[in-house]
mmCIF file of C-alpha atoms in Angstrom:
data_model
loop_
_atom_site.group_PDB
_atom_site.id
_atom_site.type_symbol
_atom_site.label_atom_id
_atom_site.label_comp_id
_atom_site.label_asym_id
_atom_site.label_seq_id
_atom_site.Cartn_x
_atom_site.Cartn_y
_atom_site.Cartn_z
ATOM 1 C CA MET A 1 -0.010 -0.067 0.033
ATOM 2 C CA LYS A 2 2.866 2.367 0.822
ATOM 3 C CA LYS A 3 4.446 1.747 -2.561
ATOM 4 C CA ILE A 4 1.322 2.529 -4.284
ATOM 5 C CA LEU A 5 0.852 5.779 -2.252
ATOM 6 C CA ILE A 6 4.451 6.795 -3.003
ATOM 7 C CA ALA A 7 4.019 5.985 -6.728
ATOM 8 C CA GLY A 8 0.898 8.198 -6.960
ATOM 9 C CA LEU A 9 2.495 10.968 -5.139
ATOM 10 C CA ILE A 10 5.469 10.874 -7.524
ATOM 11 C CA VAL A 11 3.097 10.965 -10.557
ATOM 12 C CA VAL A 12 1.132 13.911 -9.076
ATOM 13 C CA ALA A 13 4.423 15.773 -8.330
ATOM 14 C CA ALA A 14 5.627 15.121 -11.836
ATOM 15 C CA LEU A 15 2.432 16.534 -13.301
ATOM 16 C CA ALA A 16 2.500 19.507 -11.067
ATOM 17 C CA VAL A 17 6.115 20.231 -12.214
ATOM 18 C CA TYR A 18 5.204 19.818 -15.818
ATOM 19 C CA PHE A 19 2.254 22.097 -15.760
ATOM 20 C CA ALA A 20 4.092 24.729 -13.576
ATOM 21 C CA PHE A 21 7.334 24.794 -15.656
ATOM 22 C CA PHE A 22 6.614 23.271 -19.118
ATOM 23 C CA LYS A 23 3.497 24.754 -20.498
ATOM 24 C CA PRO A 24 2.284 23.386 -23.871
ATOM 25 C CA ALA A 25 3.722 25.589 -26.606
ATOM 26 C CA GLY A 26 0.525 27.522 -27.047
ATOM 27 C CA SER A 27 0.482 31.120 -27.684
ATOM 28 C CA PRO A 28 0.678 33.811 -25.032
ATOM 29 C CA GLU A 29 -2.539 35.650 -24.118
ATOM 30 C CA VAL A 30 -3.053 38.108 -26.845
ATOM 31 C CA ALA A 31 -4.711 41.438 -25.940
ATOM 32 C CA SER A 32 -7.863 42.039 -28.023
ATOM 33 C CA GLU A 33 -7.763 45.055 -30.104
ATOM 34 C CA ALA A 34 -11.549 45.660 -30.151
ATOM 35 C CA GLY A 35 -12.908 47.888 -27.486
ATOM 36 C CA SER A 36 -11.199 49.912 -24.860
ATOM 37 C CA SER A 37 -10.166 48.546 -21.468
ATOM 38 C CA PRO A 38 -9.245 50.455 -18.307
ATOM 39 C CA GLN A 39 -5.579 49.228 -18.756
ATOM 40 C CA GLU A 40 -5.336 51.165 -22.006
ATOM 41 C CA GLU A 41 -6.089 54.344 -20.077
ATOM 42 C CA THR A 42 -3.224 54.163 -17.729
ATOM 43 C CA SER A 43 0.481 54.038 -18.745
ATOM 44 C CA VAL A 44 2.185 50.688 -19.102
ATOM 45 C CA TYR A 45 5.666 52.299 -18.916
ATOM 46 C CA LEU A 46 7.729 52.159 -15.826
ATOM 47 C CA SER A 47 9.300 55.258 -14.500
ATOM 48 C CA ALA A 48 12.427 55.242 -12.194
ATOM 49 C CA LEU A 49 14.147 52.195 -13.711
ATOM 50 C CA ASN A 50 17.792 51.928 -12.819
ATOM 51 C CA ASP A 51 20.352 49.875 -14.697
ATOM 52 C CA LEU A 52 22.676 47.688 -12.642
ATOM 53 C CA LYS A 53 25.126 50.498 -12.172
ATOM 54 C CA GLY A 54 22.490 52.652 -10.581
ATOM 55 C CA ASN A 55 21.829 54.977 -13.462
ATOM 56 C CA GLN A 56 18.169 56.011 -13.994
ATOM 57 C CA VAL A 57 16.829 54.946 -17.333
ATOM 58 C CA SER A 58 13.630 55.673 -19.129
ATOM 59 C CA MET A 59 11.563 53.078 -20.988
ATOM 60 C CA ALA A 60 11.565 53.649 -24.787
ATOM 61 C CA GLN A 61 8.015 54.492 -25.726
ATOM 62 C CA ASP A 62 8.469 54.447 -29.428
ATOM 63 C CA LYS A 63 9.636 50.794 -29.700
ATOM 64 C CA LEU A 64 8.204 47.323 -29.355
ATOM 65 C CA ILE A 65 8.968 46.526 -25.859
ATOM 66 C CA PHE A 66 9.638 43.078 -24.212
ATOM 67 C CA VAL A 67 9.219 43.407 -20.525
ATOM 68 C CA ASN A 68 10.097 40.438 -18.156
ATOM 69 C CA VAL A 69 9.780 40.579 -14.395
ATOM 70 C CA TRP A 70 11.783 38.009 -12.656
ATOM 71 C CA ALA A 71 14.002 37.243 -9.639
ATOM 72 C CA THR A 72 17.330 35.241 -9.267
ATOM 73 C CA TRP A 73 15.689 32.885 -6.695
ATOM 74 C CA CYS A 74 12.680 32.024 -8.980
ATOM 75 C CA GLY A 75 13.042 28.660 -10.531
ATOM 76 C CA PRO A 76 10.643 29.185 -13.413
ATOM 77 C CA CYS A 77 12.394 32.565 -14.128
ATOM 78 C CA ASN A 78 15.501 30.827 -14.402
ATOM 79 C CA MET A 79 14.072 28.125 -16.599
ATOM 80 C CA GLU A 80 12.663 30.691 -19.154
ATOM 81 C CA MET A 81 15.916 32.875 -19.116
ATOM 82 C CA PRO A 82 17.763 31.007 -21.955
ATOM 83 C CA GLY A 83 14.839 31.369 -24.383
ATOM 84 C CA ILE A 84 14.687 35.156 -23.467
ATOM 85 C CA GLN A 85 18.523 35.283 -24.279
ATOM 86 C CA LYS A 86 17.942 33.697 -27.737
ATOM 87 C CA LEU A 87 15.068 36.082 -28.470
ATOM 88 C CA TYR A 88 17.133 39.033 -27.498
ATOM 89 C CA ASP A 89 20.091 37.823 -29.490
ATOM 90 C CA LYS A 90 17.766 37.869 -32.570
ATOM 91 C CA TYR A 91 16.532 41.359 -31.948
ATOM 92 C CA LYS A 92 19.148 43.208 -29.929
ATOM 93 C CA ALA A 93 20.465 45.119 -32.971
ATOM 94 C CA HIS A 94 17.021 45.977 -34.209
ATOM 95 C CA GLU A 95 16.292 49.698 -33.747
ATOM 96 C CA LYS A 96 12.503 49.178 -33.030
ATOM 97 C CA VAL A 97 12.782 46.696 -30.334
ATOM 98 C CA ALA A 98 13.823 47.130 -26.668
ATOM 99 C CA PHE A 99 14.070 44.631 -23.973
ATOM 100 C CA TYR A 100 13.744 45.220 -20.107
ATOM 101 C CA ILE A 101 14.558 42.326 -17.826
ATOM 102 C CA ILE A 102 13.365 43.670 -14.454
ATOM 103 C CA SER A 103 14.002 42.705 -10.900
ATOM 104 C CA ASP A 104 13.525 44.256 -7.513
ATOM 105 C CA GLU A 105 16.705 42.707 -6.298
ATOM 106 C CA ASP A 106 19.785 44.862 -5.863
ATOM 107 C CA ALA A 107 22.817 44.781 -8.260
ATOM 108 C CA GLU A 108 25.008 42.826 -5.610
ATOM 109 C CA THR A 109 22.495 39.907 -5.943
ATOM 110 C CA VAL A 110 21.732 40.222 -9.852
ATOM 111 C CA ASN A 111 25.327 40.864 -11.140
ATOM 112 C CA PRO A 112 26.935 37.621 -9.795
ATOM 113 C CA PHE A 113 23.905 35.651 -11.102
ATOM 114 C CA ILE A 114 24.364 37.153 -14.624
ATOM 115 C CA GLU A 115 28.120 36.543 -14.578
ATOM 116 C CA ARG A 116 27.732 33.030 -13.426
ATOM 117 C CA LYS A 117 24.905 32.157 -16.101
ATOM 118 C CA GLY A 118 26.730 34.113 -18.916
ATOM 119 C CA TYR A 119 23.614 36.222 -19.852
ATOM 120 C CA ASP A 120 24.073 39.286 -22.057
ATOM 121 C CA LEU A 121 20.654 40.824 -21.389
ATOM 122 C CA PRO A 122 19.496 44.405 -20.423
ATOM 123 C CA PHE A 123 18.894 43.858 -16.763
ATOM 124 C CA PHE A 124 17.160 46.665 -14.634
ATOM 125 C CA GLN A 125 15.986 47.352 -11.201
ATOM 126 C CA TYR A 126 12.586 48.612 -10.420
ATOM 127 C CA ALA A 127 11.293 49.276 -6.882
ATOM 128 C CA GLY A 128 8.217 51.373 -7.439
ATOM 129 C CA PRO A 129 4.580 50.383 -7.665
ATOM 130 C CA TYR A 130 3.845 48.827 -11.078
ATOM 131 C CA PRO A 131 1.142 50.375 -13.312
ATOM 132 C CA PRO A 132 -2.118 48.542 -12.814
ATOM 133 C CA ALA A 133 -1.768 46.775 -16.208
ATOM 134 C CA LEU A 134 1.562 45.387 -15.176
ATOM 135 C CA ASP A 135 0.905 44.786 -11.496
ATOM 136 C CA GLY A 136 0.874 41.237 -10.016
ATOM 137 C CA ASN A 137 2.430 39.239 -7.461
ATOM 138 C CA ALA A 138 3.428 36.233 -9.839
ATOM 139 C CA ILE A 139 6.751 35.994 -11.415
ATOM 140 C CA PRO A 140 7.909 35.495 -14.051
ATOM 141 C CA ARG A 141 5.500 37.681 -15.859
ATOM 142 C CA THR A 142 6.127 39.048 -19.302
ATOM 143 C CA TYR A 143 4.580 41.551 -21.537
ATOM 144 C CA ILE A 144 5.136 42.610 -25.138
ATOM 145 C CA ILE A 145 4.006 46.320 -25.439
ATOM 146 C CA TYR A 146 3.773 48.743 -28.246
ATOM 147 C CA ASP A 147 2.398 52.213 -28.352
ATOM 148 C CA GLY A 148 1.144 52.104 -24.777
ATOM 149 C CA LYS A 149 -0.781 48.859 -25.244
ATOM 150 C CA ILE A 150 -0.111 45.320 -24.134
ATOM 151 C CA LEU A 151 0.057 43.061 -27.096
ATOM 152 C CA ALA A 152 0.658 39.895 -25.393
ATOM 153 C CA GLN A 153 1.287 38.824 -21.817
ATOM 154 C CA GLU A 154 2.318 35.629 -20.053
ATOM 155 C CA ILE A 155 2.300 34.761 -16.394
ATOM 156 C CA GLY A 156 4.636 32.086 -15.546
ATOM 157 C CA ALA A 157 7.491 30.441 -17.319
ATOM 158 C CA SER A 158 7.399 30.237 -21.200
ATOM 159 C CA LYS A 159 9.799 29.440 -24.038
ATOM 160 C CA TRP A 160 10.160 32.928 -25.465
ATOM 161 C CA ASP A 161 12.173 31.888 -28.649
ATOM 162 C CA ARG A 162 9.417 29.732 -30.182
ATOM 163 C CA PRO A 163 8.116 30.459 -33.523
ATOM 164 C CA GLU A 164 4.802 32.039 -32.454
ATOM 165 C CA ILE A 165 6.684 34.592 -30.506
ATOM 166 C CA ILE A 166 8.785 35.501 -33.397
ATOM 167 C CA GLU A 167 5.777 35.758 -35.749
ATOM 168 C CA LEU A 168 4.070 38.034 -33.290
ATOM 169 C CA ILE A 169 7.017 40.370 -33.125
ATOM 170 C CA GLU A 170 7.671 40.248 -36.881
ATOM 171 C CA LYS A 171 4.090 41.014 -37.593
ATOM 172 C CA GLN A 172 4.058 44.093 -35.214
ATOM 173 C CA LEU A 173 7.422 45.322 -36.715
ATOM 174 C CA ALA A 174 6.098 45.195 -40.118
ATOM 175 C CA GLN A 175 3.340 47.567 -39.031
ATOM 176 C CA ILE A 176 5.666 50.078 -37.257
#
C-alpha cells in the first residue's frame, strides 16, 4: 500500500512540475484590439528604472518592448531565461525593439547571477509600484508592449524563442 501511495504522489508531483514549468507551446495571451479597457487608459511604461550601475533609465515609448519581471531565486524565471536570451540575441540590434529584464533585487545579487550564467541581457532594477496593467504578485510575468498597449502577456515560465513569438514580433514590426 505504501508503494502505491508513493508512486501516486510521484506521478502527481511530476504532473505539477510539468504544468508549472513546461506549459504546452501555445500562444501567450494576446490582448484584444476591439474595445477599450481600463488598462489602456493608464500608462504601461515604468518610471524610475535603474540599470545595474545605478543609473536612471527611461523606457523607450516608441519601440516594441519586451518586459520580463523576474528574480534570481525564482526557478521558473531561471528556466525561461535561456529562451529570452535567444530572443534578445535575434532582436538586440533592431532599432525598433527594446528589452527590459526587471527585478527588484539589488545589483549585488543580480550581477553575480548574470556573470555565473553568462547572460548578455539588459537587466534593470525597479522598486516602485507597477502600473495597474503590469501589476501582479506572480513571477515570472512577461509583456510585449507597443504604443502604450499590451499586445501579449504571459504569467509563468514560457519558451520565448518559439516560432509563435517570433511571428508576433515580426508582424508588429512590419506595422511600425
